[in-house]
mmCIF file of C-alpha atoms in Angstrom:
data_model
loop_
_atom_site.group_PDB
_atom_site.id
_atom_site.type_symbol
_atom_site.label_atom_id
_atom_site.label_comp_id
_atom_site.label_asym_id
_atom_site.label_seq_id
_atom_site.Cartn_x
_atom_site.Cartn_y
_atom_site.Cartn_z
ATOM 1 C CA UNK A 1 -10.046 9.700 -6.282
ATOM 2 C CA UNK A 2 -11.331 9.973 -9.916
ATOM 3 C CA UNK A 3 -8.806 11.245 -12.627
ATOM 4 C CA UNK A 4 -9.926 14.395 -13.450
ATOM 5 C CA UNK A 5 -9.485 14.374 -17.096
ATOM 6 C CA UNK A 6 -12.492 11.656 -16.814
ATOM 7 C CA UNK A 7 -15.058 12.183 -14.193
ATOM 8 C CA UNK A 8 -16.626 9.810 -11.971
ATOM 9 C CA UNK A 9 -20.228 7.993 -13.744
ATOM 10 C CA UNK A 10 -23.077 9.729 -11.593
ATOM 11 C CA UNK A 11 -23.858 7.816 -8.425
ATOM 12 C CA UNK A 12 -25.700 8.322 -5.738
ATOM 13 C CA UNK A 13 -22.785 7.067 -2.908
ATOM 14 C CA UNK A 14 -19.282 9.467 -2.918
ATOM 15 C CA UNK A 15 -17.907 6.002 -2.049
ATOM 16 C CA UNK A 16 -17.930 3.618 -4.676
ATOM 17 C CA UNK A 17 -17.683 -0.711 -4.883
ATOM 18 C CA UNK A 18 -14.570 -2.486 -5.922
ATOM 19 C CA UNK A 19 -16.615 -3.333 -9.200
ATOM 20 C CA UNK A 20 -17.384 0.104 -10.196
ATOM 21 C CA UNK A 21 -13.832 1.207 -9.900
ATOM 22 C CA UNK A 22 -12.735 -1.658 -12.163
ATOM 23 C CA UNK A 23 -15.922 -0.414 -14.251
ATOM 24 C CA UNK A 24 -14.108 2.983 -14.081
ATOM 25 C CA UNK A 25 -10.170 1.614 -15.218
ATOM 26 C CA UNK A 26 -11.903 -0.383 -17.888
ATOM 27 C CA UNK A 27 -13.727 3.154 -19.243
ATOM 28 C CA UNK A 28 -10.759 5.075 -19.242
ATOM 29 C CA UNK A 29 -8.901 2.919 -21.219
ATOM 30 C CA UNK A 30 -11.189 2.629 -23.789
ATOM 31 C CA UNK A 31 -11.906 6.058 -23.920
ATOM 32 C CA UNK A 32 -8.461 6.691 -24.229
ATOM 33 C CA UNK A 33 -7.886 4.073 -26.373
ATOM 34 C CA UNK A 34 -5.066 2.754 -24.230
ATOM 35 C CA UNK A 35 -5.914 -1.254 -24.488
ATOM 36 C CA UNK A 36 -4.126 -1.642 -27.580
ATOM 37 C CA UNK A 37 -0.819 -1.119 -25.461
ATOM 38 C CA UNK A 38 -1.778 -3.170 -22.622
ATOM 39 C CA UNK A 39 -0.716 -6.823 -22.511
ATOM 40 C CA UNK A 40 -3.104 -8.501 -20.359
ATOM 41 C CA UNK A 41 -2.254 -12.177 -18.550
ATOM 42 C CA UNK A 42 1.558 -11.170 -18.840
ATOM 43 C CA UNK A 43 3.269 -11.908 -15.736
ATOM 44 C CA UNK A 44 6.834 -9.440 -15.855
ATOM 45 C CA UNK A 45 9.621 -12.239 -14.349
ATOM 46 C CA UNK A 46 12.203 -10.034 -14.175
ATOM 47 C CA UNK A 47 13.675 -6.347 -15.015
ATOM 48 C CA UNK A 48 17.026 -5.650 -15.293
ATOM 49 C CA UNK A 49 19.410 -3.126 -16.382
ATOM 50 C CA UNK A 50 21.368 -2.665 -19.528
ATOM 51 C CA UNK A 51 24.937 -3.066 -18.937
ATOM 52 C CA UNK A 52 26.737 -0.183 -20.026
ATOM 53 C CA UNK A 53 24.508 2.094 -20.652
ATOM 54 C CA UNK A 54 24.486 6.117 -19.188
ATOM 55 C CA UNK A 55 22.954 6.627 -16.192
ATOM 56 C CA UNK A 56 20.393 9.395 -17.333
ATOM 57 C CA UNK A 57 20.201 6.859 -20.532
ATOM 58 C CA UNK A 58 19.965 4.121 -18.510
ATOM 59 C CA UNK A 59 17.867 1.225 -20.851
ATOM 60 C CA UNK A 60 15.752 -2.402 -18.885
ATOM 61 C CA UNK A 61 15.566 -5.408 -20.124
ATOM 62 C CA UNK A 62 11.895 -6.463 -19.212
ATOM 63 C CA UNK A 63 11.195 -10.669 -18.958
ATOM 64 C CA UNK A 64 7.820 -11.576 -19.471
ATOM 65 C CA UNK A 65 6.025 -14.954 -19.601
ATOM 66 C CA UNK A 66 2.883 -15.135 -21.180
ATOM 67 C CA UNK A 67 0.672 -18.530 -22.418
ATOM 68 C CA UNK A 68 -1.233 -19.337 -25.556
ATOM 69 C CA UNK A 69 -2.758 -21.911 -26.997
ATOM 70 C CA UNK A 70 -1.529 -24.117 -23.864
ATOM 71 C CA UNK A 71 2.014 -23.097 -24.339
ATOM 72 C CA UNK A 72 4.281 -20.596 -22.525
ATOM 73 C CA UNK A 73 6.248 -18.102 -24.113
ATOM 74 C CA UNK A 74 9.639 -16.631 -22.401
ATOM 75 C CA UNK A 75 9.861 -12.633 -24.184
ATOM 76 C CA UNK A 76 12.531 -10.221 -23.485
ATOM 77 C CA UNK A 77 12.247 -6.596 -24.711
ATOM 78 C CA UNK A 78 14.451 -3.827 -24.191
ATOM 79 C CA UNK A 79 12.576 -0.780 -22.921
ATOM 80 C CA UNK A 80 14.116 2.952 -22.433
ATOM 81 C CA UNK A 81 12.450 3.703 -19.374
ATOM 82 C CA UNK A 82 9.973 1.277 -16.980
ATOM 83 C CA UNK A 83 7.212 2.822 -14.443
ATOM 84 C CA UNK A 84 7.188 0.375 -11.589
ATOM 85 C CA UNK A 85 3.250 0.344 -11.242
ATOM 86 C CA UNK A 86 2.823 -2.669 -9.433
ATOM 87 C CA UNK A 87 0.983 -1.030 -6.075
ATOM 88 C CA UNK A 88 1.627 -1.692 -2.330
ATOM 89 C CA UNK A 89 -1.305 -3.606 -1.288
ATOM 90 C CA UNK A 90 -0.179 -6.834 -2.374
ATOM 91 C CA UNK A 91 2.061 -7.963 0.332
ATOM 92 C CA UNK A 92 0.721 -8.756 3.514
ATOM 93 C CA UNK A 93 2.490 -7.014 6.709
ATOM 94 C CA UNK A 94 1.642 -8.926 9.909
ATOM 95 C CA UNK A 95 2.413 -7.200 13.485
ATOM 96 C CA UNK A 96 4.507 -8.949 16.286
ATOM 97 C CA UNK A 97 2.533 -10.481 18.514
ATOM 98 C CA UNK A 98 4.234 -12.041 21.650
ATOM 99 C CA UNK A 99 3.429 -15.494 21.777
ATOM 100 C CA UNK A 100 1.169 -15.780 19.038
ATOM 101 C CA UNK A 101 1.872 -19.650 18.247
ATOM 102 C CA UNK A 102 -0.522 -19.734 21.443
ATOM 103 C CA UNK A 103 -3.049 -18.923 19.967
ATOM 104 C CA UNK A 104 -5.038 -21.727 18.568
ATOM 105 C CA UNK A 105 -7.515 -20.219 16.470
ATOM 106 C CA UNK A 106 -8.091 -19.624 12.704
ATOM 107 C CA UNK A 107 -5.332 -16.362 11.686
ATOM 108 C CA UNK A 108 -6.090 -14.403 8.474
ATOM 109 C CA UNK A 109 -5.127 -10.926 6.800
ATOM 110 C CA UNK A 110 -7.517 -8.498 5.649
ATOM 111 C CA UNK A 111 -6.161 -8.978 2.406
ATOM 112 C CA UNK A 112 -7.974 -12.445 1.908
ATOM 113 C CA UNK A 113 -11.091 -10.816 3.470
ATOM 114 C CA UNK A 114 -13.988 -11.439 0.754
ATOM 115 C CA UNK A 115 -17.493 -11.989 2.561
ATOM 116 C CA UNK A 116 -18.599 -12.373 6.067
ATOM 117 C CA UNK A 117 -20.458 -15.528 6.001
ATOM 118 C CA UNK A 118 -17.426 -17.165 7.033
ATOM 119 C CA UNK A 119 -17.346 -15.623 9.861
ATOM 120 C CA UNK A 120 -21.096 -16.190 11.584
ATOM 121 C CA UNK A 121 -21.200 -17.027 14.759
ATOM 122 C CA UNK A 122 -17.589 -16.945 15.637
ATOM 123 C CA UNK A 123 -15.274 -14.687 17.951
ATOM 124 C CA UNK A 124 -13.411 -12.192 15.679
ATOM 125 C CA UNK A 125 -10.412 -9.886 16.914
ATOM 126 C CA UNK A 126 -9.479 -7.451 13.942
ATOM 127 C CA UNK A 127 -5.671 -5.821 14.753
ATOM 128 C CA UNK A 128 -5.486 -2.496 13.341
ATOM 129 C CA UNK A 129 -6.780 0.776 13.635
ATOM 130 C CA UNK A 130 -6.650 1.803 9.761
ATOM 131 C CA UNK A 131 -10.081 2.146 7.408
ATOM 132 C CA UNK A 132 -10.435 -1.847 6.350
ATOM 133 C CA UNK A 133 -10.458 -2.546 10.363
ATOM 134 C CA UNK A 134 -13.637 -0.389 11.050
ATOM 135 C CA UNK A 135 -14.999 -1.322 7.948
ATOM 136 C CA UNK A 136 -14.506 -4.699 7.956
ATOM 137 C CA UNK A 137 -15.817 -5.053 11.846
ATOM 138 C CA UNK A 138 -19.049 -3.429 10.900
ATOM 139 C CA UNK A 139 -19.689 -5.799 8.227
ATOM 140 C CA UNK A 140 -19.280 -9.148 10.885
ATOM 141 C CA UNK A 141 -21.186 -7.047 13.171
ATOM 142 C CA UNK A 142 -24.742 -8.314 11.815
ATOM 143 C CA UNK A 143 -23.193 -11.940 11.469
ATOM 144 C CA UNK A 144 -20.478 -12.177 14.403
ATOM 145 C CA UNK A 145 -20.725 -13.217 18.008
ATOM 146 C CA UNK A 146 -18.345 -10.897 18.941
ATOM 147 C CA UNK A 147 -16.312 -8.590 17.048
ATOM 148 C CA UNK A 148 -13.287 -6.955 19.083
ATOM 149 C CA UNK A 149 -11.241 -4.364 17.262
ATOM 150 C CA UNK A 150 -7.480 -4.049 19.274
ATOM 151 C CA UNK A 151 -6.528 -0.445 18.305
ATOM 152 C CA UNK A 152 -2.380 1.202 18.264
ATOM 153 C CA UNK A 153 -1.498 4.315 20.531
ATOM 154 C CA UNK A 154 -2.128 6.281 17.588
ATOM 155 C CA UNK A 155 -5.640 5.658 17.092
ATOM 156 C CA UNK A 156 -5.924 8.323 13.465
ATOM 157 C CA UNK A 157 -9.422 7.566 13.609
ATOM 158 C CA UNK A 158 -10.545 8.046 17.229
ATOM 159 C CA UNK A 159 -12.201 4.209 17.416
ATOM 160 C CA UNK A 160 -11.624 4.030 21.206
ATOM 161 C CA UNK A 161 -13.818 7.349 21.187
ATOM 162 C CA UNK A 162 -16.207 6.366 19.026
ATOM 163 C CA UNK A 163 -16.431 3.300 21.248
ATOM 164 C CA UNK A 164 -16.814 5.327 24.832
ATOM 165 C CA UNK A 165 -19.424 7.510 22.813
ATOM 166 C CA UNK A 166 -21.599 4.302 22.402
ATOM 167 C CA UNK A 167 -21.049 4.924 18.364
ATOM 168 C CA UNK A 168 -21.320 0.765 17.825
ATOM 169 C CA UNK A 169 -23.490 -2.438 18.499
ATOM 170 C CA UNK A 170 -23.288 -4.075 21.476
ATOM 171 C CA UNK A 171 -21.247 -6.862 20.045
ATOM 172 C CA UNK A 172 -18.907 -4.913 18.701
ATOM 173 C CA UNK A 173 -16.072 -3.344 21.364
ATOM 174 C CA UNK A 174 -12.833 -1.312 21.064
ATOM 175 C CA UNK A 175 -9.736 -2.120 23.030
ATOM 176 C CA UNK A 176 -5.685 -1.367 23.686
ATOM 177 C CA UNK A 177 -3.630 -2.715 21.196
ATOM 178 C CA UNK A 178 -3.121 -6.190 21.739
ATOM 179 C CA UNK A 179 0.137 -7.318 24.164
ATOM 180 C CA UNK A 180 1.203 -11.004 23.982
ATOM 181 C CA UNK A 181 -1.141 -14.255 23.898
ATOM 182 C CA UNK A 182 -1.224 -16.024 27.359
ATOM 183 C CA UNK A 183 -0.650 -19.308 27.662
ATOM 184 C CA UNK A 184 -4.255 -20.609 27.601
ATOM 185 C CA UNK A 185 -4.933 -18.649 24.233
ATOM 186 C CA UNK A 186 -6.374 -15.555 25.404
ATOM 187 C CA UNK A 187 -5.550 -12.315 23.726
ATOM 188 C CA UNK A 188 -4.217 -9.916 26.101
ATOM 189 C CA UNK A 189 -4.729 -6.212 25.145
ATOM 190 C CA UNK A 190 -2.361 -3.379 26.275
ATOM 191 C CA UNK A 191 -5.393 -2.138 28.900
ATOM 192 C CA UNK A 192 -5.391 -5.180 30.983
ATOM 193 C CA UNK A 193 -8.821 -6.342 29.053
ATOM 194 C CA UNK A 194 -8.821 -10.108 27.578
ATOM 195 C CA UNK A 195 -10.841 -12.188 25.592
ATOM 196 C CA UNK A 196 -10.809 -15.719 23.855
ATOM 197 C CA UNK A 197 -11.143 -15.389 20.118
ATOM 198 C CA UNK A 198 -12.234 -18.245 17.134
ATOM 199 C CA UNK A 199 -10.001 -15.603 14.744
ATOM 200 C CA UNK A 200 -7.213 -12.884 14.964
ATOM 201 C CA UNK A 201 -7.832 -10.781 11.587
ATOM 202 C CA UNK A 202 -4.554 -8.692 10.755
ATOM 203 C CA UNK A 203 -5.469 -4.953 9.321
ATOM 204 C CA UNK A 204 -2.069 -3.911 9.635
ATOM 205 C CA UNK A 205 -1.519 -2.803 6.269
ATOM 206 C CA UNK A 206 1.109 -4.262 3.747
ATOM 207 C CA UNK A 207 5.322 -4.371 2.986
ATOM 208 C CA UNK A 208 6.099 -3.220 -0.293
ATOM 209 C CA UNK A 209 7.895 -5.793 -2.522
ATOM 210 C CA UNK A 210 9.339 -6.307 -6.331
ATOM 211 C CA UNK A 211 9.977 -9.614 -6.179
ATOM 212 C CA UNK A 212 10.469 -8.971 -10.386
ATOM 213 C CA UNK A 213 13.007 -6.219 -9.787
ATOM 214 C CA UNK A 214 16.673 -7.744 -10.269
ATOM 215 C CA UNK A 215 19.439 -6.933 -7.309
ATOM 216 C CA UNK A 216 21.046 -5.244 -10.625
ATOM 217 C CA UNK A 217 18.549 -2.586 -10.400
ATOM 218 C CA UNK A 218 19.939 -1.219 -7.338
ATOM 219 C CA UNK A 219 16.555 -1.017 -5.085
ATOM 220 C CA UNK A 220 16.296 -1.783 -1.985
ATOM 221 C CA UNK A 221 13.513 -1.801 0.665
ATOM 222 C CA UNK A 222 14.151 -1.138 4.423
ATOM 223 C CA UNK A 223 11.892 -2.203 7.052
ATOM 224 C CA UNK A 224 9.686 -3.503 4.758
ATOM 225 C CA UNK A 225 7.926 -0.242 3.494
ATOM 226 C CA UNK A 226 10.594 2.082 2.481
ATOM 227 C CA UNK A 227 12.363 2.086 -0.643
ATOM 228 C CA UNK A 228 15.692 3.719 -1.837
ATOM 229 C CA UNK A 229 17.506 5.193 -3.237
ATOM 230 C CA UNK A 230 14.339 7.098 -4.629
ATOM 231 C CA UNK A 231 13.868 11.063 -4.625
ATOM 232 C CA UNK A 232 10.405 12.724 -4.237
ATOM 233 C CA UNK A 233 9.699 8.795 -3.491
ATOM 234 C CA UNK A 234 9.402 7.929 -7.275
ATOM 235 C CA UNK A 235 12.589 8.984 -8.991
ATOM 236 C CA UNK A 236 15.250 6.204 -9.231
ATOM 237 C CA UNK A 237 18.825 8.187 -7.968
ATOM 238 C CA UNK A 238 21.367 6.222 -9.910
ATOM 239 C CA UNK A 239 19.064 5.381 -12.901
ATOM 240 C CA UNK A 240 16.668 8.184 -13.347
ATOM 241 C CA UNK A 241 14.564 6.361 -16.199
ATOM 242 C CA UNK A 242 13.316 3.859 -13.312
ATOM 243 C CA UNK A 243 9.957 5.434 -11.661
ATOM 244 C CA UNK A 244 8.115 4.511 -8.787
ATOM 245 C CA UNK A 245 4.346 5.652 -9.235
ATOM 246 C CA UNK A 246 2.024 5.699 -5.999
ATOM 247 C CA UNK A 247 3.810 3.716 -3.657
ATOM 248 C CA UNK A 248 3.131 6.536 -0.891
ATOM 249 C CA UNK A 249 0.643 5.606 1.003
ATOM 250 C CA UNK A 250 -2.227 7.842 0.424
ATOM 251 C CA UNK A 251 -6.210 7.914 0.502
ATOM 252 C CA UNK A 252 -5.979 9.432 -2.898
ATOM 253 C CA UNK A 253 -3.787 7.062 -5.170
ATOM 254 C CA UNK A 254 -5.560 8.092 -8.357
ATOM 255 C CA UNK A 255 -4.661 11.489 -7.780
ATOM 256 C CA UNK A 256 -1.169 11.295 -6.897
ATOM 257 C CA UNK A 257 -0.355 9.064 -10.326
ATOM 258 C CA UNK A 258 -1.621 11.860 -12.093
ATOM 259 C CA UNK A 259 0.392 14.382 -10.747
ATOM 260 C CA UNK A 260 3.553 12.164 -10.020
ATOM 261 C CA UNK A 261 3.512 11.030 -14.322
ATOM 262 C CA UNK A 262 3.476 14.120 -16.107
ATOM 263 C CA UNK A 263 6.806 14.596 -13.783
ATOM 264 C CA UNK A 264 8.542 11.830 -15.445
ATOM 265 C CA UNK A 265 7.155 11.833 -18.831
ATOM 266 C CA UNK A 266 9.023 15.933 -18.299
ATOM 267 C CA UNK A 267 12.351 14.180 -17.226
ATOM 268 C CA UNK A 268 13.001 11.771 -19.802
ATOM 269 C CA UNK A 269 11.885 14.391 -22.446
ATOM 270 C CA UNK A 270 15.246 15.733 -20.881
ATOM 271 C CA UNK A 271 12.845 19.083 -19.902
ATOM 272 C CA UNK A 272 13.152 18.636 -16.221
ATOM 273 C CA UNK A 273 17.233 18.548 -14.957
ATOM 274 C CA UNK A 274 17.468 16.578 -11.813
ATOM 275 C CA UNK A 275 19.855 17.661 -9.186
ATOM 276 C CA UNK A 276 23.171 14.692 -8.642
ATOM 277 C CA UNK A 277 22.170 11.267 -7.773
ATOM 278 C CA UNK A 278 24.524 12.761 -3.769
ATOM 279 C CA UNK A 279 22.181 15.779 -3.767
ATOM 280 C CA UNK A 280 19.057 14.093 -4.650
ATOM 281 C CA UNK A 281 20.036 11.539 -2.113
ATOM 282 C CA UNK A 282 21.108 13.623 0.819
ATOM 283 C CA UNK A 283 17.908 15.617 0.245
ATOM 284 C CA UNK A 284 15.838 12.160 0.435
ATOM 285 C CA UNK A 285 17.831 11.056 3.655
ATOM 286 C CA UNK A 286 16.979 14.583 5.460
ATOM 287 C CA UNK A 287 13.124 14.086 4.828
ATOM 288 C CA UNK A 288 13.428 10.856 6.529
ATOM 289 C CA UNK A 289 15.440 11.459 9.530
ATOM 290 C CA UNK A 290 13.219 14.961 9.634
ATOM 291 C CA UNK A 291 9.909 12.341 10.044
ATOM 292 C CA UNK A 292 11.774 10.717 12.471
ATOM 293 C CA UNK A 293 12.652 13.044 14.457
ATOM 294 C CA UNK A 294 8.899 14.326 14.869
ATOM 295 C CA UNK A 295 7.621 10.154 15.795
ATOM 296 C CA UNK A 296 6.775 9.354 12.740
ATOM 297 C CA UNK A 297 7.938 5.656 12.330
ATOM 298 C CA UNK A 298 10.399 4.002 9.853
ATOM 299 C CA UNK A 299 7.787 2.155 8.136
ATOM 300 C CA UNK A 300 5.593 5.465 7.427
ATOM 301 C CA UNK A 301 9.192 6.444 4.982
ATOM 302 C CA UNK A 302 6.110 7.168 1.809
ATOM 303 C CA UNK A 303 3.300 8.209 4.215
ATOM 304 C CA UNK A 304 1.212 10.966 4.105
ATOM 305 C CA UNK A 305 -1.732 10.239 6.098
ATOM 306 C CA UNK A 306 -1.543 10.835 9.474
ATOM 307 C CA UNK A 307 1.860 12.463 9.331
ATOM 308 C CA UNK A 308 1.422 15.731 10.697
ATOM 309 C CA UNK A 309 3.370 18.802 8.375
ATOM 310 C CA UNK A 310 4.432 15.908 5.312
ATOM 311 C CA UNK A 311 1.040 17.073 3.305
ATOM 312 C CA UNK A 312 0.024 15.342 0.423
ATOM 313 C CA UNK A 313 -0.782 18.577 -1.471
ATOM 314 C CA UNK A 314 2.351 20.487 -0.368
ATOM 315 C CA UNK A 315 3.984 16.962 -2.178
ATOM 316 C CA UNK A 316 1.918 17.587 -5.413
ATOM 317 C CA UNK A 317 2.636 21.354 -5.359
ATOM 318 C CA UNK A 318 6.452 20.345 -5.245
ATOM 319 C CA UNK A 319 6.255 17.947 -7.570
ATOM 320 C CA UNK A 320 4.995 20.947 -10.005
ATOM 321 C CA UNK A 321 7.397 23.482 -9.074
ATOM 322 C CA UNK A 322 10.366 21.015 -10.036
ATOM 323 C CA UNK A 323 8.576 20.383 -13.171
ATOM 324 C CA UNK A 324 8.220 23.987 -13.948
ATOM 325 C CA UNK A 325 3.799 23.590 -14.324
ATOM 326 C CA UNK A 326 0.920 24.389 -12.447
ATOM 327 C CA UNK A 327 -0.771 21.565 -10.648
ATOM 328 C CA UNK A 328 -3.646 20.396 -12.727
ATOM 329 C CA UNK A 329 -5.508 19.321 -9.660
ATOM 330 C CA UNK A 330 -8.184 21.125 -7.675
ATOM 331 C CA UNK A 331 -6.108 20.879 -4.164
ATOM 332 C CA UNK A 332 -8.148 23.410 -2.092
ATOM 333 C CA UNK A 333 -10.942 21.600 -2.598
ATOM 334 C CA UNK A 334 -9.150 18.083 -2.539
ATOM 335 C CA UNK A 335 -7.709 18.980 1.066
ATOM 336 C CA UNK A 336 -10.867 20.576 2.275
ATOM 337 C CA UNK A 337 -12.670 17.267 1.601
ATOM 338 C CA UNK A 338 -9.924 14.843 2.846
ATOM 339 C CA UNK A 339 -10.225 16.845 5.754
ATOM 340 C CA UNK A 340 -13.665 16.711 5.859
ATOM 341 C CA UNK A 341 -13.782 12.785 5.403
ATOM 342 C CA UNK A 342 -11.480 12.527 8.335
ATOM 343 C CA UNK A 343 -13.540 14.417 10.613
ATOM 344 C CA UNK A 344 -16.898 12.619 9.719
ATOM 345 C CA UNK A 345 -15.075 9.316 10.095
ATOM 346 C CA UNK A 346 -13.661 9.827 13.786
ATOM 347 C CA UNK A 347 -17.106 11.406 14.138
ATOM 348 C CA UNK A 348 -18.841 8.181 13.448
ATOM 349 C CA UNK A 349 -17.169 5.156 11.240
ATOM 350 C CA UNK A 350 -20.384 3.159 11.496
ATOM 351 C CA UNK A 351 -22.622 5.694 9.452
ATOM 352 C CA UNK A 352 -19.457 8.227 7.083
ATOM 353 C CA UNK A 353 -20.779 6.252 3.969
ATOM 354 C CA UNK A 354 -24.416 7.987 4.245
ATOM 355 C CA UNK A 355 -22.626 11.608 3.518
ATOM 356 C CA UNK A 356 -22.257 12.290 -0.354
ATOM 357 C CA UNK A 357 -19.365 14.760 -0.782
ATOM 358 C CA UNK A 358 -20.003 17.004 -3.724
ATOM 359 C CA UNK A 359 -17.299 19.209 -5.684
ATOM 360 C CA UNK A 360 -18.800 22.930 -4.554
ATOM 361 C CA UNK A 361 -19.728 25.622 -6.931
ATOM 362 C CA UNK A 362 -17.689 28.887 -6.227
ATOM 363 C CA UNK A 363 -18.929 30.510 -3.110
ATOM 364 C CA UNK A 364 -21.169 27.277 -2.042
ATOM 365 C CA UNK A 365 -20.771 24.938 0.800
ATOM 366 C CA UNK A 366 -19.923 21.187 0.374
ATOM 367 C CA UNK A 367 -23.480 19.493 0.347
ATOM 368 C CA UNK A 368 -24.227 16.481 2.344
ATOM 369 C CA UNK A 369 -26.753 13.997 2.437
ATOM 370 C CA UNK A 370 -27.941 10.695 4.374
ATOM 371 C CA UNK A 371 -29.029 7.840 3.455
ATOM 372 C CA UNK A 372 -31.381 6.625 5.956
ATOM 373 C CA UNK A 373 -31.742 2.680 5.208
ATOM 374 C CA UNK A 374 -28.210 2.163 6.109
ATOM 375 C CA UNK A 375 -28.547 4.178 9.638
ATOM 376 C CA UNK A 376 -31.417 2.347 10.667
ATOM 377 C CA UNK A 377 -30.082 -0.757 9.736
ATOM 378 C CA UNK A 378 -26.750 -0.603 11.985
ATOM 379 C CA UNK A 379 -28.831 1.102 14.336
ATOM 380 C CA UNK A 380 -31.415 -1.905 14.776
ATOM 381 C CA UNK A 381 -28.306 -4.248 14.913
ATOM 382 C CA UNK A 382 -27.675 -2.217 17.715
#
């Protein structure tokens, strides 16, 4: 995940906290000396377009609010181009359930997940089949009475497997994906199973949103997750100086900023010529109705996990052709690892973390070790 134009500290886990990766940002930016154009506890209200104004030239007028000294100031600026770096995991998406408002118990997101203290001694049903479900299910485990994780058809990660294979703790079960709530308040799963739950945890991912982004701007976001008019799902159709940056939904987001902004930094230095806002378009709208028509669903529009021939790489390697570069990442390597993480996680989600995946020298195998402490402890939960 690390940008490679500034390695990764030296650690002895390939899979780092949430406090080391802010560790990491902060780093960069000083290294870089990128603070002094950062404008921290700014909230952006709203972006909107210059009227007027050339498409290819098209210029935003950015809103910002920002308090000092126990007053709030109300700025606009007028910028030449705006990145729309907000993220997707902000949002929560929750899944249909049929009859839900039977169910009487305590409802969350994975999003507001923190600690599992919270949690001992109660009944837990986590809906999703995605990596914050398994993770998040192993750490109630120790605390939990029960912990039942309701799983989609798809399954990316082979849970119900890992389940038959006796991979988890006794209190800790994998089922169909949940069907309706009956009227008494039990959870019904798709396999005929039931059980009576104290929560129902949604892992079922996130809908984009820019609540900042002005119906001027022309963007709009269908079923939730998929946003147009964009081409190679970052480039704004109508106003190419509008950019989307990692909104697909990817294991690897640090990666795929880095090879998705050197792209437009190249097209509004006028060195890239974009095909017409129709051909960019039509192009867009025959990638998407080409996912469909292979069962990949609406919602997976910016996907690239799980989605059969849509590769990440073969995205960043396109991304360089149109710019006329080579791709400045390592994406043998990258997609032999990915790989690799994939396979050890539908191996066995309970112990992945114990494998350190190191960049090879030429000609040498990817080395992995274990870290025993953490085995034996979900083993002795066991």
């Amino acid at each position: 995940m690390m940008f490679p134009d500034f390695p990764w500290p030296k650690t002895d886990s390939s899979f780092l906290r949430y406090d080391q990766i802010m560790q990491f940002f902060v780093d960069y930016a000083t290294h870089f000396d990128l603070l002094r154009y950062i404008s921290l506890n700014t909230t952006v209200v709203s972006v909107r377009p210059v009227p007027g104004c050339h498409a290819t030239k098209q210029q935003w007028i950015v809103q910002t609010r920002k308090s000092y000294m126990g007053k709030e100031f109300i700025i606009d600026k007028v910028f030449d181009a705006v990145f729309v770096c907000a993220g997707v995991y902000t949002d929560p998406f929750h899944a249909s359930v049929t009859k839900l408002d039977n169910f009487a118990g305590h409802i969350t997101h994975s999003r507001d997940y923190r600690t599992p203290g919270k949690y001992a001694g109660k009944r837990v049903t986590i809906l999703g089949s995605g990596p914050s479900s398994f993770d998040i299910a192993l750490d109630l485990q120790p605390v939990a009475t029960e912990v039942v994780v309701s799983v989609s058809k798809t399954d990316l990660f082979k849970l119900k497997q890992q389940y038959a294979n006796g991979v988890f703790p006794s209190n800790l079960k994998v089922v169909d994906w949940i069907d309706h709530v009956d009227d008494d308040g039990w959870l019904v799963f798709g396999d005929g199973s039931k059980v009576m739950s104290d929560v129902l945890m949604f892992c079922t991912g996130y809908k984009i949103s820019f609540p900042f982004l002005d119906a001027s701007c022309g963007v709009t976001i269908e079923n939730e997750r998929h946003v147009q008019p964009l081409y190679k799902h970052m480039i704004h159709t109508q106003r190419p100086t509008m950019f989307f940056i990692n909104i697909l939904r990817s294991p690897i987001s640090f990666n795929t900023a880095y090879a998705q902004v050197p792209v437009a930094m190249k097209i509004l230095a006028g060195a890239v010529k974009l095909p017409s806002a129709e051909e960019m378009e039509t192009e867009s709208e025959i990638e998407y109705q080409n996912r469909l028509a292979v069962g990949i669903p609406g919602f997976k529009a910016h996907g690239f996990l799980g989605c059969g021939d849509f590769s990440l790489f073969s995205y960043y390697r396109d991304l360089a052709t149109m710019a006329g570069t080579t791709v400045s990442l390592p994406l043998d390597m990258m997609e032999t690892l990915l790989q690799k993480l994939i396979h050890n996680i539908s191996k066995n989600c309970a112990t992945h973390k114990n494998i350190s995946y190191e960049q090879p020298e030429r000609g040498q195998r990817l080395v992995r070790k274990y870290s025993r402490p953490r085995v034996q402890r979900l083993l002795s939960n066991s």
